[in-house]
Coordinates of C-alpha atoms in Angstrom, one line a residue:
X212 CA 113.4 99.3 99.3
X213 CA 110.0 97.7 98.7
X214 CA 110.3 96.1 102.1
X215 CA 110.7 99.4 103.9
X216 CA 107.8 100.9 102.1
X217 CA 105.6 97.9 103.0
X218 CA 106.6 98.1 106.6
X219 CA 105.7 101.8 106.8
X220 CA 102.1 101.0 105.8
X221 CA 101.7 97.9 107.8
X222 CA 99.4 98.1 110.9
X223 CA 101.3 95.4 112.7
X224 CA 104.5 97.4 112.2
X225 CA 102.7 100.5 113.7
X226 CA 102.0 98.3 116.7
X227 CA 105.6 97.1 117.1
X228 CA 106.9 100.7 116.7
X229 CA 104.4 102.0 119.3
X230 CA 105.5 99.3 121.8
X231 CA 109.1 100.3 121.2
X232 CA 108.2 104.0 121.7
X233 CA 106.4 103.3 124.9
X234 CA 109.5 101.5 126.3
X235 CA 111.9 104.1 124.9
X236 CA 110.0 107.1 126.4
X237 CA 111.0 106.0 129.9
X238 CA 114.6 105.5 128.9
X239 CA 114.9 108.9 127.2
X240 CA 113.5 110.9 130.2
X241 CA 115.4 111.8 133.4
X242 CA 114.4 110.1 136.6
X243 CA 113.3 111.9 139.8
X244 CA 114.3 110.2 143.0
X245 CA 113.2 110.8 146.6
X246 CA 115.2 109.1 149.4
X247 CA 114.9 108.9 153.1
X248 CA 117.7 107.3 155.1
X249 CA 118.7 106.7 158.6
X250 CA 122.3 106.0 159.4
X251 CA 123.6 104.9 162.8
X252 CA 124.7 107.8 164.9
X253 CA 128.5 108.4 164.7
X254 CA 130.3 110.2 167.6
X255 CA 132.2 113.3 166.8
X256 CA 136.0 112.9 167.1
X257 CA 136.3 116.1 169.1
X258 CA 133.3 115.4 171.4
X259 CA 132.3 111.7 171.8
X260 CA 129.1 112.7 173.5
X261 CA 128.0 114.5 170.3
X262 CA 126.2 111.9 168.2
X263 CA 124.4 112.9 164.9
X264 CA 121.0 111.2 164.6
X265 CA 121.7 110.0 161.1
X266 CA 118.4 111.0 159.6
X267 CA 118.6 112.4 156.1
X268 CA 116.1 113.2 153.2
X269 CA 117.2 113.6 149.6
X270 CA 115.6 114.6 146.4
X271 CA 117.6 114.1 143.2
X272 CA 117.3 114.1 139.4
X273 CA 119.2 111.3 137.6
X274 CA 120.1 111.3 134.0
X275 CA 121.7 108.3 132.2
X276 CA 123.2 108.8 128.7
X277 CA 123.3 105.0 128.4
X278 CA 119.6 104.7 129.0
X279 CA 119.0 107.3 126.3
X280 CA 121.1 105.3 123.9
X281 CA 119.3 102.2 125.0
X282 CA 115.9 103.9 124.2
X283 CA 117.2 104.7 120.7
X284 CA 118.4 101.1 120.3
X285 CA 115.0 99.7 121.2
X286 CA 113.4 101.9 118.5
X287 CA 116.0 100.7 116.0
X288 CA 115.3 97.1 116.8
X289 CA 111.6 97.8 116.1
X290 CA 112.4 99.3 112.8
X291 CA 114.5 96.3 111.8
X292 CA 111.8 93.9 112.9
X293 CA 109.3 95.8 110.7
X294 CA 111.4 95.4 107.7
X295 CA 112.0 91.7 108.4
X296 CA 108.3 91.0 109.0
X297 CA 107.4 92.9 105.7
X298 CA 109.8 90.6 103.7
X299 CA 108.4 87.6 105.6
X300 CA 104.9 88.5 104.6
X301 CA 105.9 88.7 100.9
X302 CA 107.6 85.3 101.3
X303 CA 104.6 83.6 102.9
X304 CA 102.3 84.9 100.2
X305 CA 104.6 83.5 97.5
X306 CA 105.0 80.2 99.3
X307 CA 101.3 79.9 99.8
X308 CA 100.8 80.1 96.0
X309 CA 103.7 77.8 95.4
X310 CA 104.1 76.4 91.9
X311 CA 100.9 78.2 90.8
X312 CA 102.8 81.4 90.9
X313 CA 102.5 83.2 87.5
X314 CA 99.2 81.6 86.6
X315 CA 97.4 84.9 87.0
X316 CA 99.6 86.6 84.4
X317 CA 99.1 83.6 82.1
X318 CA 95.3 83.6 82.5
X319 CA 95.2 87.4 81.9
X320 CA 97.3 87.0 78.7
X321 CA 95.0 84.2 77.3
X322 CA 91.8 86.1 78.2
X323 CA 93.1 89.2 76.4
X324 CA 93.9 87.2 73.3
X325 CA 90.5 85.5 73.2
X326 CA 88.7 88.8 73.7
X327 CA 90.6 90.3 70.8
X328 CA 89.7 87.3 68.6
X329 CA 86.0 87.2 69.6
X330 CA 84.8 89.6 66.9
X331 CA 86.5 87.6 64.2
X332 CA 85.1 84.4 65.5
X333 CA 81.6 85.8 65.4
X334 CA 82.1 87.1 61.9
X335 CA 83.1 83.6 60.7
X336 CA 80.0 82.0 62.2
X337 CA 77.7 84.7 60.8
X338 CA 79.3 84.3 57.4
X339 CA 78.7 80.5 57.5
X340 CA 75.1 81.0 58.6
X341 CA 74.5 83.3 55.7
X342 CA 75.9 80.8 53.3
X343 CA 73.6 78.1 54.8
X344 CA 70.7 80.4 54.3
X345 CA 71.6 80.6 50.6
X346 CA 72.2 76.9 50.2
X347 CA 76.0 77.2 49.9
X348 CA 76.9 75.5 53.2
X349 CA 75.6 72.5 55.0
X350 CA 74.0 72.5 58.5
X351 CA 76.7 70.1 59.6
X352 CA 79.4 72.7 58.7
X353 CA 77.6 75.5 60.5
X354 CA 77.0 73.3 63.6
X355 CA 80.7 72.5 63.7
X356 CA 81.7 76.2 63.7
X357 CA 79.1 77.0 66.3
X358 CA 80.3 74.1 68.5
X359 CA 83.9 75.4 68.3
X360 CA 82.8 78.9 69.1
X361 CA 80.9 77.6 72.1
X362 CA 84.0 75.7 73.2
X363 CA 86.1 78.9 73.1
X364 CA 83.3 80.7 75.0
X365 CA 83.4 77.9 77.7
X366 CA 87.2 78.2 77.8
X367 CA 86.8 82.0 78.4
X368 CA 84.3 81.4 81.2
X369 CA 86.7 78.8 82.8
X370 CA 89.6 81.2 82.6
X371 CA 87.5 84.0 84.3
X372 CA 86.5 81.6 87.1
X373 CA 90.1 80.6 87.5
X374 CA 91.2 84.2 87.6
X375 CA 88.7 84.9 90.5
X376 CA 90.3 82.1 92.5
X377 CA 93.8 83.2 91.7
X378 CA 93.2 86.8 92.7
X379 CA 91.8 85.5 96.0
X380 CA 94.9 83.3 96.4
X381 CA 97.7 85.6 95.3
X382 CA 96.1 89.1 95.3
X383 CA 95.6 91.3 92.3
X384 CA 99.3 92.3 92.2
X385 CA 102.0 89.9 91.2
X386 CA 105.1 89.2 93.3
X387 CA 107.4 92.3 93.4
X388 CA 110.7 90.4 93.5
X389 CA 112.3 87.2 92.3
X390 CA 112.8 84.4 94.8
X391 CA 116.6 84.8 95.1
X392 CA 116.0 88.5 95.8
X393 CA 113.4 87.7 98.4
X394 CA 115.7 85.2 100.1
X395 CA 118.6 87.6 100.1
X396 CA 116.4 90.4 101.5
X397 CA 115.1 88.1 104.3
X398 CA 118.6 87.0 105.2
X399 CA 119.8 90.7 105.4
X400 CA 116.7 91.7 107.4
X401 CA 116.8 88.8 109.8
X402 CA 120.5 89.3 110.6
X403 CA 120.0 93.1 110.9
X404 CA 117.6 92.3 113.7
X405 CA 120.3 90.2 115.4
X406 CA 122.9 92.9 115.1
X407 CA 120.5 95.6 116.5
X408 CA 119.5 93.4 119.4
X409 CA 123.1 92.7 120.1
X410 CA 123.9 96.4 120.1
X411 CA 121.1 96.9 122.6
X412 CA 122.4 94.1 124.8
X413 CA 125.9 95.6 124.6
X414 CA 124.7 98.8 126.2
X415 CA 123.7 96.8 129.3
X416 CA 127.4 96.2 130.0
X417 CA 127.9 99.9 130.7
X418 CA 126.6 102.2 133.5
X419 CA 126.9 105.9 133.1
X420 CA 124.7 108.1 135.3
X421 CA 124.7 111.6 136.7
X422 CA 122.6 112.4 139.8
X423 CA 122.2 115.7 141.3
X424 CA 119.9 117.1 144.0
X425 CA 119.6 118.3 147.6
X426 CA 120.0 116.5 150.9
X427 CA 118.6 117.7 154.2
X428 CA 119.4 116.6 157.7
X429 CA 120.4 119.4 160.1
X430 CA 121.0 121.6 157.2
X431 CA 120.2 121.7 153.4
X432 CA 123.0 121.1 151.0
X433 CA 123.3 120.0 147.4
X434 CA 125.2 117.1 145.9
X435 CA 126.3 115.7 142.5
X436 CA 127.2 112.0 141.9
X437 CA 128.7 110.7 138.7
X438 CA 128.9 107.0 138.1
X439 CA 130.8 105.2 135.3
X440 CA 131.1 101.4 135.2
X441 CA 131.5 98.5 132.8
X442 CA 130.9 94.8 133.2
X443 CA 134.0 92.6 132.9
X444 CA 131.9 90.1 131.0
X445 CA 131.7 92.3 127.9
X446 CA 134.4 90.4 125.9
X447 CA 132.5 87.1 126.4
X448 CA 129.3 88.8 125.5
X449 CA 130.9 90.1 122.2
X450 CA 132.1 86.6 121.3
X451 CA 128.6 85.1 122.0
X452 CA 127.0 87.8 119.8
X453 CA 129.3 86.8 116.9
X454 CA 128.5 83.1 117.5
X455 CA 124.8 83.9 117.5
X456 CA 125.0 85.7 114.1
X457 CA 126.9 82.8 112.5
X458 CA 124.5 80.3 113.9
X459 CA 121.5 82.2 112.7
X460 CA 123.0 82.5 109.2
X461 CA 123.6 78.7 109.1
X462 CA 120.0 78.1 110.3
X463 CA 118.6 80.3 107.6
X464 CA 120.7 78.5 104.9
X465 CA 120.5 74.8 106.1
X466 CA 117.2 74.4 108.1
X467 CA 114.5 73.0 105.7
X468 CA 111.9 74.9 107.7
X469 CA 113.5 78.3 107.2
X470 CA 111.9 80.7 104.6
X471 CA 115.2 80.9 102.7
X472 CA 115.4 77.1 102.3
X473 CA 111.7 76.9 101.3
X474 CA 112.3 79.6 98.7
X475 CA 115.2 77.6 97.3
X476 CA 113.1 74.5 96.9
X477 CA 110.3 76.5 95.2
X478 CA 112.9 78.2 92.9
X479 CA 114.2 74.8 91.7
X480 CA 110.6 73.8 91.0
X481 CA 109.8 76.9 89.0
X482 CA 113.0 76.7 87.1
X483 CA 112.2 73.1 86.0
X484 CA 108.7 74.2 85.2
X485 CA 109.9 77.1 83.0
X486 CA 112.2 74.8 81.1
X487 CA 109.3 72.3 80.4
X488 CA 107.0 75.1 79.4
X489 CA 109.5 76.6 77.1
X490 CA 109.9 73.2 75.3
X491 CA 106.1 73.0 74.9
X492 CA 106.0 76.6 73.5
X493 CA 108.7 75.6 70.9
X494 CA 106.5 72.6 69.8
X495 CA 103.4 74.8 69.6
X496 CA 105.4 77.3 67.5
X497 CA 106.3 74.6 65.1
X498 CA 102.7 73.4 64.8
X499 CA 101.5 77.0 64.3
X500 CA 104.0 77.5 61.6
X501 CA 102.7 74.4 59.8
X502 CA 99.1 75.6 60.2
X503 CA 100.0 79.0 58.9
X504 CA 101.5 77.4 55.8
X505 CA 98.4 75.4 55.3
X506 CA 96.2 78.4 55.7
X507 CA 98.3 80.4 53.2
X508 CA 97.7 77.7 50.6
X509 CA 93.9 77.9 51.3
X510 CA 93.9 81.7 50.7
X511 CA 94.6 81.0 47.0
X512 CA 91.4 78.9 46.7
X513 CA 87.9 80.2 46.0
X514 CA 84.5 78.7 46.6
X515 CA 82.3 77.7 49.6
X516 CA 84.3 74.6 50.4
X517 CA 87.5 76.7 50.6
X518 CA 85.8 79.2 52.9
X519 CA 84.7 76.3 55.2
X520 CA 88.3 75.0 55.3
X521 CA 89.7 78.5 56.0
X522 CA 87.2 78.9 58.9
X523 CA 88.3 75.5 60.4
X524 CA 92.0 76.5 60.0
X525 CA 91.3 79.8 61.7
X526 CA 89.7 78.0 64.6
X527 CA 92.7 75.7 64.8
X528 CA 95.1 78.7 64.8
X529 CA 93.1 80.5 67.5
X530 CA 93.0 77.5 69.8
X531 CA 96.7 76.8 69.4
X532 CA 97.7 80.4 69.7
X533 CA 95.6 80.9 72.9
X534 CA 97.3 77.9 74.5
X535 CA 100.7 79.1 73.3
X536 CA 100.2 82.6 74.7
X537 CA 99.1 81.3 78.1
X538 CA 102.1 78.8 78.3
X539 CA 104.6 81.5 77.2
X540 CA 103.3 83.9 79.8
X541 CA 103.5 81.3 82.5
X542 CA 107.0 80.3 81.4
X543 CA 108.1 83.9 81.5
X544 CA 106.7 84.4 85.0
X545 CA 108.3 81.2 86.3
X546 CA 111.7 82.3 84.9
X547 CA 111.3 85.7 86.4
X548 CA 110.4 84.4 89.8
X549 CA 113.2 81.9 89.7
X550 CA 115.6 84.7 89.0
X551 CA 116.6 83.4 85.5
X552 CA 117.0 85.7 82.5
X553 CA 114.0 85.7 80.1

């Protein structure tokens, strides 16, 4: 998934995994033990005057399969935490943007449209200036076209400035998942951490160890000790683990401070915004259709007055179309983030 790939490239995740590896390294390896003991002298049954001095030295190697499993469990907890933190970072970035999510795509769409229309706008102004030079247009008409061209230029400059701010705010890349998908991914990742921590704690109920070595007192001999044990509290621990998972799931769902609840509120906001934007796009489409019909009627007219009217109508269309493209892109982004079909 995208969360796992993000976690693999995250420096913070490298730190978490390194800490887990440092702890697991001691659990994987066998343990060397040196012991010195003195027991009270015990008389021999056959000769009560014969008392051993009770001094003994031991050297042993201890190996615990449970510790080795615990080392692997610690590393699995670190992996789960990395995935959870990667999803959390995506969520925090989306929440930091809030209702402005999708504006970057809308700005890019409007800028692309204005850039494509710029040569045509310049050609209309040049044509009007040429007609003014030949006395077929008034200075007022040319000034009007130049003013509207400057307004579109200012609009382009404003959009570029807005884009710089948005890139700083949201990054150059858009969100990689819808809000419902992000919420579901976080729930799965957070509960996976609980499950893996629970599996690590469950190993603490068991003790399995093999120790072997040599003991020296009056003579040198070898020994092997195998230990197997289990805590009687394991059934209560298992019940507490299940209660923990259920409580965490309720917390994620119901606590207003949880990322899942915050995403749900943002999703409702974006869905309402998408509906309002869609209604405005429908109104603009109707207005553009009327302007297109008016412009079609002007195409059949000839003369300088008709050219001026066509230039005005073209500016009207460009201004409306630019707004329509930006709003439509924003509505599409909001629907996509809210998890609604386009």
